mmCIF file with all atom_site columns, C-alpha atoms in Angstrom:
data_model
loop_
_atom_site.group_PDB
_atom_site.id
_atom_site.type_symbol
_atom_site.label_atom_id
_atom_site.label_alt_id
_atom_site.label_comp_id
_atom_site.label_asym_id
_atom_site.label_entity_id
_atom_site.label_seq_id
_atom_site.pdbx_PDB_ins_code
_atom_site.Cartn_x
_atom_site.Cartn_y
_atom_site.Cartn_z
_atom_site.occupancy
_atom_site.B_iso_or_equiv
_atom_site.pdbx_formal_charge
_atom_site.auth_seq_id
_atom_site.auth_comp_id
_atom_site.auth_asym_id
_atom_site.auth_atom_id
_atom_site.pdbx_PDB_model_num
ATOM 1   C CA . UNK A 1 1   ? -18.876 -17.323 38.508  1.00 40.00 ? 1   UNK A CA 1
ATOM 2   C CA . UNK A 1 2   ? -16.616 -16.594 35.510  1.00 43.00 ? 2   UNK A CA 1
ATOM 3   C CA . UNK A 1 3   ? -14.389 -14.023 34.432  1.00 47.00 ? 3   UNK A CA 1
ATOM 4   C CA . UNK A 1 4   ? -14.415 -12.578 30.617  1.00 48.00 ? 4   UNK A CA 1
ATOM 5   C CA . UNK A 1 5   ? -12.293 -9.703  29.283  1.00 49.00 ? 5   UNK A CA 1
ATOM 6   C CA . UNK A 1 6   ? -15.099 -8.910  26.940  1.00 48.00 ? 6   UNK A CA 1
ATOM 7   C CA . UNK A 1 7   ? -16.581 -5.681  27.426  1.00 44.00 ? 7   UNK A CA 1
ATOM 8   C CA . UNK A 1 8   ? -19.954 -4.317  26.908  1.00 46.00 ? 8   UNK A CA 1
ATOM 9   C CA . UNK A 1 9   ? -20.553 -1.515  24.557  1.00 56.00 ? 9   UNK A CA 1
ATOM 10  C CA . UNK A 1 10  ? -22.439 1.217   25.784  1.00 69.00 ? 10  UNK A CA 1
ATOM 11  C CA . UNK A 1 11  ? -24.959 2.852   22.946  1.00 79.00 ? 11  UNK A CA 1
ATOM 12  C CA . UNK A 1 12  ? -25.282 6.628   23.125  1.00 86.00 ? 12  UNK A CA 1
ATOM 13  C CA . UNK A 1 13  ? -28.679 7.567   24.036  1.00 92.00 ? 13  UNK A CA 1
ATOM 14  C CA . UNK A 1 14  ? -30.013 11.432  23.233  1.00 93.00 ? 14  UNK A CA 1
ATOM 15  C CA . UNK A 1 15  ? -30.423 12.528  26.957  1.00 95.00 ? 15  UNK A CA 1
ATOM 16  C CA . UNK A 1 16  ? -30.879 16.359  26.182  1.00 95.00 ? 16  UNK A CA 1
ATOM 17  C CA . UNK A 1 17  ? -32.081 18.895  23.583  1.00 94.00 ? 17  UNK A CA 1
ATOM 18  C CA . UNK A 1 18  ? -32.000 22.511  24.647  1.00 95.00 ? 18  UNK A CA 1
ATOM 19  C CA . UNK A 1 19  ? -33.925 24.334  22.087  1.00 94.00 ? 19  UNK A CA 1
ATOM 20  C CA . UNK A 1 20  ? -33.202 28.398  21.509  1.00 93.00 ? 20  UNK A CA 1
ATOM 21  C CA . UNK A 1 21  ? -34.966 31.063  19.975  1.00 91.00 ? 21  UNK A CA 1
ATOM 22  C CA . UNK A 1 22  ? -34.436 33.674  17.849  1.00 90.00 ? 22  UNK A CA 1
ATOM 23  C CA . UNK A 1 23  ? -34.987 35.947  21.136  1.00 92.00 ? 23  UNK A CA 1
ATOM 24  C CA . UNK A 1 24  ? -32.468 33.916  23.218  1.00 91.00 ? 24  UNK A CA 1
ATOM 25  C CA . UNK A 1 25  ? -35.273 32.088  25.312  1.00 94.00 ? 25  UNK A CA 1
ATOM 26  C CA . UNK A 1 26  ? -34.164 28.858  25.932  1.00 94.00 ? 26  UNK A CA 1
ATOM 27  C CA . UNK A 1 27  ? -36.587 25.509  26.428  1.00 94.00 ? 27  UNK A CA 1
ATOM 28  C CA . UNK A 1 28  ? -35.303 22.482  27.911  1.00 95.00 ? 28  UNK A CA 1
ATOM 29  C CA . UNK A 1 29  ? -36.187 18.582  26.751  1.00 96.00 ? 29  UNK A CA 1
ATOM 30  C CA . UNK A 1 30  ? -35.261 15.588  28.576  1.00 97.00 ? 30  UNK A CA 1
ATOM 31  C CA . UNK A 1 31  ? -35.697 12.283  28.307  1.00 97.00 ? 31  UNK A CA 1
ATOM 32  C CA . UNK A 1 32  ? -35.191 9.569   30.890  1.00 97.00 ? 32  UNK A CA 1
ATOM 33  C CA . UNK A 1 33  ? -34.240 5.722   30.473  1.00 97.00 ? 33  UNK A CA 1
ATOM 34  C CA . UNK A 1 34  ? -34.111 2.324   31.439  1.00 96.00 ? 34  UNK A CA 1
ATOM 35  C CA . UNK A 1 35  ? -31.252 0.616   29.959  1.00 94.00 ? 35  UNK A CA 1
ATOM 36  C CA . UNK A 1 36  ? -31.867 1.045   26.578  1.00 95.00 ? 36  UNK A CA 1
ATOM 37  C CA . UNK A 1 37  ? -35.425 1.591   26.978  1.00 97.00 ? 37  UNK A CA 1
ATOM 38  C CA . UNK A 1 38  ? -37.246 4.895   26.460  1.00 97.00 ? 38  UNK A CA 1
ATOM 39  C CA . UNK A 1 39  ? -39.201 5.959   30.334  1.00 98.00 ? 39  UNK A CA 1
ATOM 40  C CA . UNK A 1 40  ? -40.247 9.614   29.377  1.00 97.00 ? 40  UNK A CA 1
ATOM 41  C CA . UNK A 1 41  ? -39.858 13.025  27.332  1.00 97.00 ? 41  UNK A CA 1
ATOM 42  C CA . UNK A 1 42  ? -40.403 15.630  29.523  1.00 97.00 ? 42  UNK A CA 1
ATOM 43  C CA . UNK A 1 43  ? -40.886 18.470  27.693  1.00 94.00 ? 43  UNK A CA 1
ATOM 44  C CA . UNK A 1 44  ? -41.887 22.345  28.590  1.00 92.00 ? 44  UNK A CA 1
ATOM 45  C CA . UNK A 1 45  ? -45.658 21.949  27.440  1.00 94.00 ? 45  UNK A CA 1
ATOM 46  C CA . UNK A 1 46  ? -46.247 18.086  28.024  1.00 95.00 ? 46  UNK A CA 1
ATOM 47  C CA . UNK A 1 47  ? -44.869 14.995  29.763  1.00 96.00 ? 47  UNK A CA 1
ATOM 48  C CA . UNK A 1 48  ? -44.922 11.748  27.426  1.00 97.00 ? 48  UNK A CA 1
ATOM 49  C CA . UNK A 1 49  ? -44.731 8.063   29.012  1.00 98.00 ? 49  UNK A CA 1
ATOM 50  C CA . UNK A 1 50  ? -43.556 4.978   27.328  1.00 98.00 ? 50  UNK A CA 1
ATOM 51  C CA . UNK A 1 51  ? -44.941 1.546   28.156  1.00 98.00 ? 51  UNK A CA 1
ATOM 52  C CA . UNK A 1 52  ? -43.288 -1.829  27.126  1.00 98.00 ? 52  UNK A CA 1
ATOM 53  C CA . UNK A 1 53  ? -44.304 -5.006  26.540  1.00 98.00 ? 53  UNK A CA 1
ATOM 54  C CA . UNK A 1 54  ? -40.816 -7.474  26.303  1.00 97.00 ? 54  UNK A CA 1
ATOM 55  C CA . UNK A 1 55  ? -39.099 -5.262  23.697  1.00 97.00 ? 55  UNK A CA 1
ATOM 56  C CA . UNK A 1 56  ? -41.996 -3.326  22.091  1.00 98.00 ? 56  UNK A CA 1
ATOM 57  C CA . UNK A 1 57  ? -43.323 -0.286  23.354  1.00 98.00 ? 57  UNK A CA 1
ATOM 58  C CA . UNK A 1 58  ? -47.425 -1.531  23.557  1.00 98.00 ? 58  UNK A CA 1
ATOM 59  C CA . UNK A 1 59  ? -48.565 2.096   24.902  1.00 98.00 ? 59  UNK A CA 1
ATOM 60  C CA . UNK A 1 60  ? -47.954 5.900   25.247  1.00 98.00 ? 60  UNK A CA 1
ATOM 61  C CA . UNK A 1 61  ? -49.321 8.453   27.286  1.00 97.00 ? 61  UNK A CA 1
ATOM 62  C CA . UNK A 1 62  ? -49.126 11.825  26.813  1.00 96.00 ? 62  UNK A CA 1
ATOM 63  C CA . UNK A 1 63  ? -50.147 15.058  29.569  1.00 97.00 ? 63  UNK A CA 1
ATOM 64  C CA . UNK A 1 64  ? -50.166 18.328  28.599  1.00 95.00 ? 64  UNK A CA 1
ATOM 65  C CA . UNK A 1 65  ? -48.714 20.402  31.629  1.00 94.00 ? 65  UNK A CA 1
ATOM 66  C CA . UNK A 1 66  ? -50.834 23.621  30.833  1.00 93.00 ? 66  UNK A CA 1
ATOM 67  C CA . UNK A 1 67  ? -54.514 21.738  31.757  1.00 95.00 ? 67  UNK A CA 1
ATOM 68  C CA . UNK A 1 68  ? -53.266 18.131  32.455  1.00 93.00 ? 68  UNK A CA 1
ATOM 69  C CA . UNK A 1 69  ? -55.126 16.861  29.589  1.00 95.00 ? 69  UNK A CA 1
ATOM 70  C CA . UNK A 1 70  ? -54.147 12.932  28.875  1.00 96.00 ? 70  UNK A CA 1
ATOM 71  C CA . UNK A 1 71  ? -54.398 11.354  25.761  1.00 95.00 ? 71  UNK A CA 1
ATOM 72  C CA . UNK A 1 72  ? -53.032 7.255   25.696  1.00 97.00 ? 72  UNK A CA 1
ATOM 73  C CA . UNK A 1 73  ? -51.863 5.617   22.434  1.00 97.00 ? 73  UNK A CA 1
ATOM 74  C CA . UNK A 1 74  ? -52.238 1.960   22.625  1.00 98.00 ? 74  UNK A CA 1
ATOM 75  C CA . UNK A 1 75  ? -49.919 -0.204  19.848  1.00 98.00 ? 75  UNK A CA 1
ATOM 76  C CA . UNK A 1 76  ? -50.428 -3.507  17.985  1.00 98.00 ? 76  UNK A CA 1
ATOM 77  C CA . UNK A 1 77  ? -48.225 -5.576  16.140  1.00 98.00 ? 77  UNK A CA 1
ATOM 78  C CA . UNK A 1 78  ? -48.380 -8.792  14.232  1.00 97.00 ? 78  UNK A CA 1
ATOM 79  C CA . UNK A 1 79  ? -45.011 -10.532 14.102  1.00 96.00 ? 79  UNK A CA 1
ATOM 80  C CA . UNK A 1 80  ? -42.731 -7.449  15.353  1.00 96.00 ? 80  UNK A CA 1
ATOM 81  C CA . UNK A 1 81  ? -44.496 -4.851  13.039  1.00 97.00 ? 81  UNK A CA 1
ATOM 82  C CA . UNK A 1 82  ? -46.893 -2.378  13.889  1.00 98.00 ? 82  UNK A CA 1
ATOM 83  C CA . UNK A 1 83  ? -50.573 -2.952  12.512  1.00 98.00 ? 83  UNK A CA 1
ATOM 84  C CA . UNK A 1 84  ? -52.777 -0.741  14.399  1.00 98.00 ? 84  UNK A CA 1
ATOM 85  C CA . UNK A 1 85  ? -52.809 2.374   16.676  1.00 98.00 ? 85  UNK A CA 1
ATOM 86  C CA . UNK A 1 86  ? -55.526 2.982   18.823  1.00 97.00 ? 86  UNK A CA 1
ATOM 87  C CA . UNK A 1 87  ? -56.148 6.657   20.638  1.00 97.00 ? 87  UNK A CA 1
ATOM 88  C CA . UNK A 1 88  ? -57.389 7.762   23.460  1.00 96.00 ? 88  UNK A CA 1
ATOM 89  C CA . UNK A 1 89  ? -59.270 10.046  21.343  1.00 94.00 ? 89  UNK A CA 1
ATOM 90  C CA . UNK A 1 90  ? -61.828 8.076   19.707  1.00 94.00 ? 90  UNK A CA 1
ATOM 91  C CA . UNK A 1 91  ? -59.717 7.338   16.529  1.00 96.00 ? 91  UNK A CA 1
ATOM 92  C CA . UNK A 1 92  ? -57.633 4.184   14.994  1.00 97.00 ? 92  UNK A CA 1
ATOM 93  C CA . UNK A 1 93  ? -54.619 4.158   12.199  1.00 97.00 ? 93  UNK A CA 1
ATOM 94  C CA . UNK A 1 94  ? -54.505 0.617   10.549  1.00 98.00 ? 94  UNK A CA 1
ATOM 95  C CA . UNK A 1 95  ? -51.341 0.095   9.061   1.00 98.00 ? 95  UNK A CA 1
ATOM 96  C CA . UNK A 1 96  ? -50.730 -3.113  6.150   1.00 98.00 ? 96  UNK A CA 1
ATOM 97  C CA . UNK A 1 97  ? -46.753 -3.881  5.483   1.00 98.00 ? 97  UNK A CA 1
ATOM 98  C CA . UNK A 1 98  ? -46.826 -4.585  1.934   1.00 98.00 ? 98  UNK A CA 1
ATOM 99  C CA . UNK A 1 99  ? -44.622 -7.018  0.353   1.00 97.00 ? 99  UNK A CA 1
ATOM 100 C CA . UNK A 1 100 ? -42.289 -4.666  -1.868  1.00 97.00 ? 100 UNK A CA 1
ATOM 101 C CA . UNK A 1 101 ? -41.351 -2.767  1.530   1.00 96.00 ? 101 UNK A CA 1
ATOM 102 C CA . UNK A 1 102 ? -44.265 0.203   1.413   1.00 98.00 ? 102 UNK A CA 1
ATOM 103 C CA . UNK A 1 103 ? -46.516 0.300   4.498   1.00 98.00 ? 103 UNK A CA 1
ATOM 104 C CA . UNK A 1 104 ? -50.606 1.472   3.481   1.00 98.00 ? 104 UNK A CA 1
ATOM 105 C CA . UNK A 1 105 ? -52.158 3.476   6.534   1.00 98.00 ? 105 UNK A CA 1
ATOM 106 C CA . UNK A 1 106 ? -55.227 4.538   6.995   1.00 97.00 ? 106 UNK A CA 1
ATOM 107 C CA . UNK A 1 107 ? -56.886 6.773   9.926   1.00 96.00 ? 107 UNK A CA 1
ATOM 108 C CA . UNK A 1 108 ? -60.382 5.839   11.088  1.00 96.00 ? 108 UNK A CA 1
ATOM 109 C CA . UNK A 1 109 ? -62.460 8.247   13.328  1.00 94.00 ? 109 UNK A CA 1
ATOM 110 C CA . UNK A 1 110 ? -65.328 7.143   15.425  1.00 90.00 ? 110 UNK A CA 1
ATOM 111 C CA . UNK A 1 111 ? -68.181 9.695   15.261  1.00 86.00 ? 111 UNK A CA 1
ATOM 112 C CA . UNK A 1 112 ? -71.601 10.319  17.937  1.00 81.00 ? 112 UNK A CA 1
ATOM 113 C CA . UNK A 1 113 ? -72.965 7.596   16.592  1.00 85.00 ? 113 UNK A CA 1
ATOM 114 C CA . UNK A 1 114 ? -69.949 5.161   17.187  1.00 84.00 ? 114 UNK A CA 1
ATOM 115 C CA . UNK A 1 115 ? -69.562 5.129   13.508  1.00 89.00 ? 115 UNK A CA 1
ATOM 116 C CA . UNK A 1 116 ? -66.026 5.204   11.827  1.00 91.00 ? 116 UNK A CA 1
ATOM 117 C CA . UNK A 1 117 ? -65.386 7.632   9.701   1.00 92.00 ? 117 UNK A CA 1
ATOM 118 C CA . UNK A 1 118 ? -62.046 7.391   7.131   1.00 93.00 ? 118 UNK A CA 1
ATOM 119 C CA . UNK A 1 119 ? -60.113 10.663  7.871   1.00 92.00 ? 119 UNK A CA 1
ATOM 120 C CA . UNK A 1 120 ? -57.432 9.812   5.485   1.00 94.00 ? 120 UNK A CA 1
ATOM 121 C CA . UNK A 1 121 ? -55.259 6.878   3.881   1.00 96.00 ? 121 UNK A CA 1
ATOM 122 C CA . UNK A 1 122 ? -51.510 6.625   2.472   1.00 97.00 ? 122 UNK A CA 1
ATOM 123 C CA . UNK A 1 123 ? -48.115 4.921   1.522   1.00 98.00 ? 123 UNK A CA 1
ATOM 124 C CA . UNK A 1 124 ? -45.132 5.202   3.563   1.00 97.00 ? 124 UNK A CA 1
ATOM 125 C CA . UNK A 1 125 ? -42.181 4.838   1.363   1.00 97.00 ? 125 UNK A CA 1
ATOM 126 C CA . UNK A 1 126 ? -38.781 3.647   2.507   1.00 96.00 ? 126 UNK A CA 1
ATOM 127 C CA . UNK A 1 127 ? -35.187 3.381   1.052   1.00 96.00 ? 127 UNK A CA 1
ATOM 128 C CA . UNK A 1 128 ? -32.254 2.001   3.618   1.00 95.00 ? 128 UNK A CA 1
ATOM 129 C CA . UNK A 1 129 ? -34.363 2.342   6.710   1.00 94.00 ? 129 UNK A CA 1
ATOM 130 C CA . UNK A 1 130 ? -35.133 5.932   5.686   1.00 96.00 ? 130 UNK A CA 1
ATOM 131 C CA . UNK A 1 131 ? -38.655 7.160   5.771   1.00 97.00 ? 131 UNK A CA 1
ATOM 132 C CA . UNK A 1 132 ? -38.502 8.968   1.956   1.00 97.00 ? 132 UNK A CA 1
ATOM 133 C CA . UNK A 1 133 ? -42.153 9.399   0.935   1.00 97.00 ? 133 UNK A CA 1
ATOM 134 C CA . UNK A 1 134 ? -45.300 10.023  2.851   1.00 97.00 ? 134 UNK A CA 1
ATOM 135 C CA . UNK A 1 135 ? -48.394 10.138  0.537   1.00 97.00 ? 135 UNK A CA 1
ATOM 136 C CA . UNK A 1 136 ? -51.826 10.787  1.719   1.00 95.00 ? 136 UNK A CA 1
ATOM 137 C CA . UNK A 1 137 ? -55.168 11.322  0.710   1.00 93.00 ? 137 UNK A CA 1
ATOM 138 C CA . UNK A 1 138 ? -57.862 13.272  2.987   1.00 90.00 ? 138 UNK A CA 1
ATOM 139 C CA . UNK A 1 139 ? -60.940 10.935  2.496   1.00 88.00 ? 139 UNK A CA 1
ATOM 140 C CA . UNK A 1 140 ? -63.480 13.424  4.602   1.00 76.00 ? 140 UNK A CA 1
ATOM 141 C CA . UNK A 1 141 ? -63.793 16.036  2.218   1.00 71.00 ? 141 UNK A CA 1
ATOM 142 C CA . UNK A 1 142 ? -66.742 15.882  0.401   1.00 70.00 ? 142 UNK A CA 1
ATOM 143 C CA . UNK A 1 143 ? -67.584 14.434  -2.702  1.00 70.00 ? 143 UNK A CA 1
ATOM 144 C CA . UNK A 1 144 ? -66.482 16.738  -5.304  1.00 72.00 ? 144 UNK A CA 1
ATOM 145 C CA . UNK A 1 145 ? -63.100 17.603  -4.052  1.00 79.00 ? 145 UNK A CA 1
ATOM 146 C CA . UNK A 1 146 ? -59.823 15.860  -3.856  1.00 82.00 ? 146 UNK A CA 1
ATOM 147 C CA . UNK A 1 147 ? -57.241 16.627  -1.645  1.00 91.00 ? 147 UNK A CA 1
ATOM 148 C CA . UNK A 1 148 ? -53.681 15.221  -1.328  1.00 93.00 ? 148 UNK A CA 1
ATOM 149 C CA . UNK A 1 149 ? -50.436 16.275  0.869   1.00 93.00 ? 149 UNK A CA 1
ATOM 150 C CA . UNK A 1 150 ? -47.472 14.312  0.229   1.00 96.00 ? 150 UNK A CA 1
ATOM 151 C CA . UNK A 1 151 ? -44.053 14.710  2.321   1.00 96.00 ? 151 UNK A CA 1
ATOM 152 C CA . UNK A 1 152 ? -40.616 13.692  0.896   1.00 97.00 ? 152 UNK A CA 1
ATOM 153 C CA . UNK A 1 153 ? -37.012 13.842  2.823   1.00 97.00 ? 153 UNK A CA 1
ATOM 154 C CA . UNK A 1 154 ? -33.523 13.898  2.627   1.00 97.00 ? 154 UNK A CA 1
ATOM 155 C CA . UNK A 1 155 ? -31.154 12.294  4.456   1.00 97.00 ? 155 UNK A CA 1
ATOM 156 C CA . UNK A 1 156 ? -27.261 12.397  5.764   1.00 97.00 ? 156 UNK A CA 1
ATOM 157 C CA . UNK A 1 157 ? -25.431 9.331   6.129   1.00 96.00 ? 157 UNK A CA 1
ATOM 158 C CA . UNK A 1 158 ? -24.601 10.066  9.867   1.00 96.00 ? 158 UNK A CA 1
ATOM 159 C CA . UNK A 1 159 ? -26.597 8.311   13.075  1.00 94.00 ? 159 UNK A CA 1
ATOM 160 C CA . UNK A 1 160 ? -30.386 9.483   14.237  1.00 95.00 ? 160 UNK A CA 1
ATOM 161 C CA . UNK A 1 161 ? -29.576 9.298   18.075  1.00 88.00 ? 161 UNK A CA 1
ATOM 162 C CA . UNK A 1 162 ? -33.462 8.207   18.365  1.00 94.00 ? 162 UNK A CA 1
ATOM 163 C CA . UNK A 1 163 ? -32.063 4.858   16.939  1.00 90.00 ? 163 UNK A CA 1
ATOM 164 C CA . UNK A 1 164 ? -30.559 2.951   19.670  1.00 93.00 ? 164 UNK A CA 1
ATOM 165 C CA . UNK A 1 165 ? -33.930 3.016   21.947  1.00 96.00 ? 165 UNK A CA 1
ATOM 166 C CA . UNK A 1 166 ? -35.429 -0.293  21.827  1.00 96.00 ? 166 UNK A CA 1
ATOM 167 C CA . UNK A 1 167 ? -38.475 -0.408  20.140  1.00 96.00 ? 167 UNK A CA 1
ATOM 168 C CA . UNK A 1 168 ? -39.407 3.403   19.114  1.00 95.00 ? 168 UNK A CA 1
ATOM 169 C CA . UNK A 1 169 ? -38.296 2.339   15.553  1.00 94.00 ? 169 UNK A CA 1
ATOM 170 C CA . UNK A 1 170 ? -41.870 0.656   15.060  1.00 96.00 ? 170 UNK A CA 1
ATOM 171 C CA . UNK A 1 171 ? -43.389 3.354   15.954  1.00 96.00 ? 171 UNK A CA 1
ATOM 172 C CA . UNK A 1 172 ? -44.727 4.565   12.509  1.00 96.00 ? 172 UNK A CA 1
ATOM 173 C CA . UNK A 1 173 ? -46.779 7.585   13.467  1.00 92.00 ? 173 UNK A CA 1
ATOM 174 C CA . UNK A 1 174 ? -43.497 9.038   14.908  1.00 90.00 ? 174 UNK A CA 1
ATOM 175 C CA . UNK A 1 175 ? -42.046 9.228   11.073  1.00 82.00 ? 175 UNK A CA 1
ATOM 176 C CA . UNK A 1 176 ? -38.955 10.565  9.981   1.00 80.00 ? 176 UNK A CA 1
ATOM 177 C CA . UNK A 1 177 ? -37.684 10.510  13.629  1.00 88.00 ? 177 UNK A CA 1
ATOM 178 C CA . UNK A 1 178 ? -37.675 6.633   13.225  1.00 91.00 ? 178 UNK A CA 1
ATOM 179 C CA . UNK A 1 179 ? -35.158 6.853   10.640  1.00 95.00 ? 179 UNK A CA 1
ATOM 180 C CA . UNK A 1 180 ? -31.695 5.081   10.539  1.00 95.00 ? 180 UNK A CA 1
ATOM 181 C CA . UNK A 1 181 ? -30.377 8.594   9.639   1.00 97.00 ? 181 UNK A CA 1
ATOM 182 C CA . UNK A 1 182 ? -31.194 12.764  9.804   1.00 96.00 ? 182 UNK A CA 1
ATOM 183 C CA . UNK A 1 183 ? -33.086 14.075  8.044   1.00 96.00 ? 183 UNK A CA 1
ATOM 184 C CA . UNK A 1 184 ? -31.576 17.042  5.903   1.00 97.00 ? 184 UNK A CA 1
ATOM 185 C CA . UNK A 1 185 ? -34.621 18.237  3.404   1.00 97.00 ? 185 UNK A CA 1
ATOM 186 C CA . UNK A 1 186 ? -38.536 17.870  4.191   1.00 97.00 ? 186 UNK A CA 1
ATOM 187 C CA . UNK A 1 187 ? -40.832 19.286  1.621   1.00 98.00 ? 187 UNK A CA 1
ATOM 188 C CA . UNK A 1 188 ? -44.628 18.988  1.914   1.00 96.00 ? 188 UNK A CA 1
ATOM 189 C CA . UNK A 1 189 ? -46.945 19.772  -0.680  1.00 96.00 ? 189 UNK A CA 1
ATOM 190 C CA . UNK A 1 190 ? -50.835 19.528  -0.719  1.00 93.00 ? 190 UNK A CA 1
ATOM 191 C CA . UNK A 1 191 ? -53.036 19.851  -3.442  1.00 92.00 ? 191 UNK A CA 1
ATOM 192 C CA . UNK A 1 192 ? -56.790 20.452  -3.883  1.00 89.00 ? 192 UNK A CA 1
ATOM 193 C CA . UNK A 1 193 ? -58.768 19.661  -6.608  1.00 85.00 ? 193 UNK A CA 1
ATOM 194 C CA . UNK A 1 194 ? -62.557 20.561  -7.551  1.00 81.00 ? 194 UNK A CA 1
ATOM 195 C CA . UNK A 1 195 ? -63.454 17.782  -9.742  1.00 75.00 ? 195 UNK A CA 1
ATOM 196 C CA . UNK A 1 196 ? -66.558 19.719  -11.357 1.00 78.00 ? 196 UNK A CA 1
ATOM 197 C CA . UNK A 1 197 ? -64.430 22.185  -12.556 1.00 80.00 ? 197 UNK A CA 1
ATOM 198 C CA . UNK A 1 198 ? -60.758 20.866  -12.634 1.00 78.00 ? 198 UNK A CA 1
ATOM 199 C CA . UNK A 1 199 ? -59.794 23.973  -10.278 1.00 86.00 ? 199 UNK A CA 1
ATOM 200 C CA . UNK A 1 200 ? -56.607 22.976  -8.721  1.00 87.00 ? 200 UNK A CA 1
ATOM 201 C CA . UNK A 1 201 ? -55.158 24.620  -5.396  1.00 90.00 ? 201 UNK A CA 1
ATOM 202 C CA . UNK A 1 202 ? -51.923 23.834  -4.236  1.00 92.00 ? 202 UNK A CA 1
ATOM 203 C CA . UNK A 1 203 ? -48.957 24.667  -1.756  1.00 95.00 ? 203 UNK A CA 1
ATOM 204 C CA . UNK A 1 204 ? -45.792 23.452  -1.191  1.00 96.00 ? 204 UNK A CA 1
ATOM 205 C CA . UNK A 1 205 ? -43.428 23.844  2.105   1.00 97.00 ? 205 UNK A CA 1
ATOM 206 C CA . UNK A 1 206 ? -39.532 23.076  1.978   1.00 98.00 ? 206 UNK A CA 1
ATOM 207 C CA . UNK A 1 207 ? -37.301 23.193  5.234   1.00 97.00 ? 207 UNK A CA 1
ATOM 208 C CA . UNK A 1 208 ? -33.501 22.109  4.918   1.00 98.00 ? 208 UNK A CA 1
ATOM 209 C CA . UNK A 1 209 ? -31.792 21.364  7.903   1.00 97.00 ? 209 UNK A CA 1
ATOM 210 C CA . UNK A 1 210 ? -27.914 21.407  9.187   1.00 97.00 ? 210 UNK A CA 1
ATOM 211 C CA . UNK A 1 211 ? -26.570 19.759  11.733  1.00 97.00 ? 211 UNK A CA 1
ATOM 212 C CA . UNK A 1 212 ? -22.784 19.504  13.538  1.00 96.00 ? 212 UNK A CA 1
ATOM 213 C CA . UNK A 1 213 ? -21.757 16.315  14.494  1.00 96.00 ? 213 UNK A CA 1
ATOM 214 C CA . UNK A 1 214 ? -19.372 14.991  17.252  1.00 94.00 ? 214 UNK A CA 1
ATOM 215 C CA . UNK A 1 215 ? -16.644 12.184  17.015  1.00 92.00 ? 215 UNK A CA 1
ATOM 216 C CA . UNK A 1 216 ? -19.388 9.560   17.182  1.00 91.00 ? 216 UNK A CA 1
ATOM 217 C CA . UNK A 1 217 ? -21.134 10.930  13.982  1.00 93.00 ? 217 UNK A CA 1
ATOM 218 C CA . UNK A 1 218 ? -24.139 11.023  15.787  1.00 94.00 ? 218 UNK A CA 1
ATOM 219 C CA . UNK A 1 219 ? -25.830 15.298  15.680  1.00 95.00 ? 219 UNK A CA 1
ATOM 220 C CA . UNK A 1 220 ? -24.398 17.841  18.294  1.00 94.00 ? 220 UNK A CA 1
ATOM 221 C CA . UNK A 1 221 ? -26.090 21.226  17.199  1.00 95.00 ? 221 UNK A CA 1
ATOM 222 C CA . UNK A 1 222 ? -29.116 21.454  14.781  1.00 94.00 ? 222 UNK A CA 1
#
């Protein structure tokens, strides 16, 4: 038995996000811990469940409230980082952490015949623990046509909230959300291309985002 007059700081954890509408409705998201570890989102269409394994979260599971469907993620990792997501739903994303920081993906359906099919492949980009750069190329389109979406983001310098649960920053398929800050600008853009004929289709998306922050610099209103 000893005494210390050290004290422990407590991390502040996102508990709440009330989300209103145009109209005035009003839905409600909570999310329950253990310590620093994520338990649940419990949110107005679905309930999600977070498993861990010592410090890494090894498996999801997700129920949608309207027809209590279930779908389970199930994580890997090699040395701390995430190499391989397995679903529920008959498909795998394969991730490779590359040595000048970008992480290669790639999502691999099986089909009737318990053969896997390549969906899609990219790079994840990062610049101080920032998700910047998602590109990705749809792989199950046919021969003569290439198609490409790529997402890029802006950041503040103030704290994601998501940051201080254990864990959910290895969680790659959650993206910007695992970010060390908010992001302020997403644009996505897609492109398709007819390679017979060099047609090229193509759409791009921006959103930009403000936030107010409390004392903590961590976001109070979006």
């Amino acid at each position: 038995c000893s005494c210390t007059n050290e004290t422990i700081e407590q991390l502040p954890m996102l508990k709440r996000i009330v989300e209103v509408s145009e109209d005035g409705s009003s839905t409600n998201t909570t999310i329950n811990y253990n310590g620093n570890k994520i338990v649940s989102i419990d949110k107005a269409d679905s309930f999600l469940e977070f498993y861990y394994t010592g410090d890494l979260i090894t498996k999801t599971v997700e129920i949608k409230k309207s027809n209590s469907y279930k779908n389970t993620f199930e994580y890997t990792y090699l040395d701390d980082k995430l190499t391989k997501i397995t679903s529920s739903e008959n498909y795998t994303i394969n991730y490779i952490h590359n040595s000048d920081g970008t992480i290669s993906y790639e999502k691999l359906l099986k089909n009737a015949n318990n053969l896997e099919i390549k969906i899609y492949h990219g790079i994840l980009y990062f610049h101080n623990g920032n998700l910047i750069k998602d590109e990705q190329i749809l792989d199950n389109t046919g021969n003569d046509i290439l198609s490409k979406r790529e997402i890029s983001l802006q950041y503040d310098t103030k704290n994601n909230p998501l940051n201080n649960i254990l864990g959910l920053g290895k969680l790659l398929n959650y993206q910007q959300l695992i970010s060390l800050n908010n992001a302020t600008v997403y644009v996505e853009s897609t492109s398709v291309k007819r390679i017979n004929d060099d047609q090229i289709i193509s759409s791009i998306k921006r959103i930009d985002i403000q936030y107010q922050y409390n004392s903590n610099g961590y976001p109070s209103e979006i």
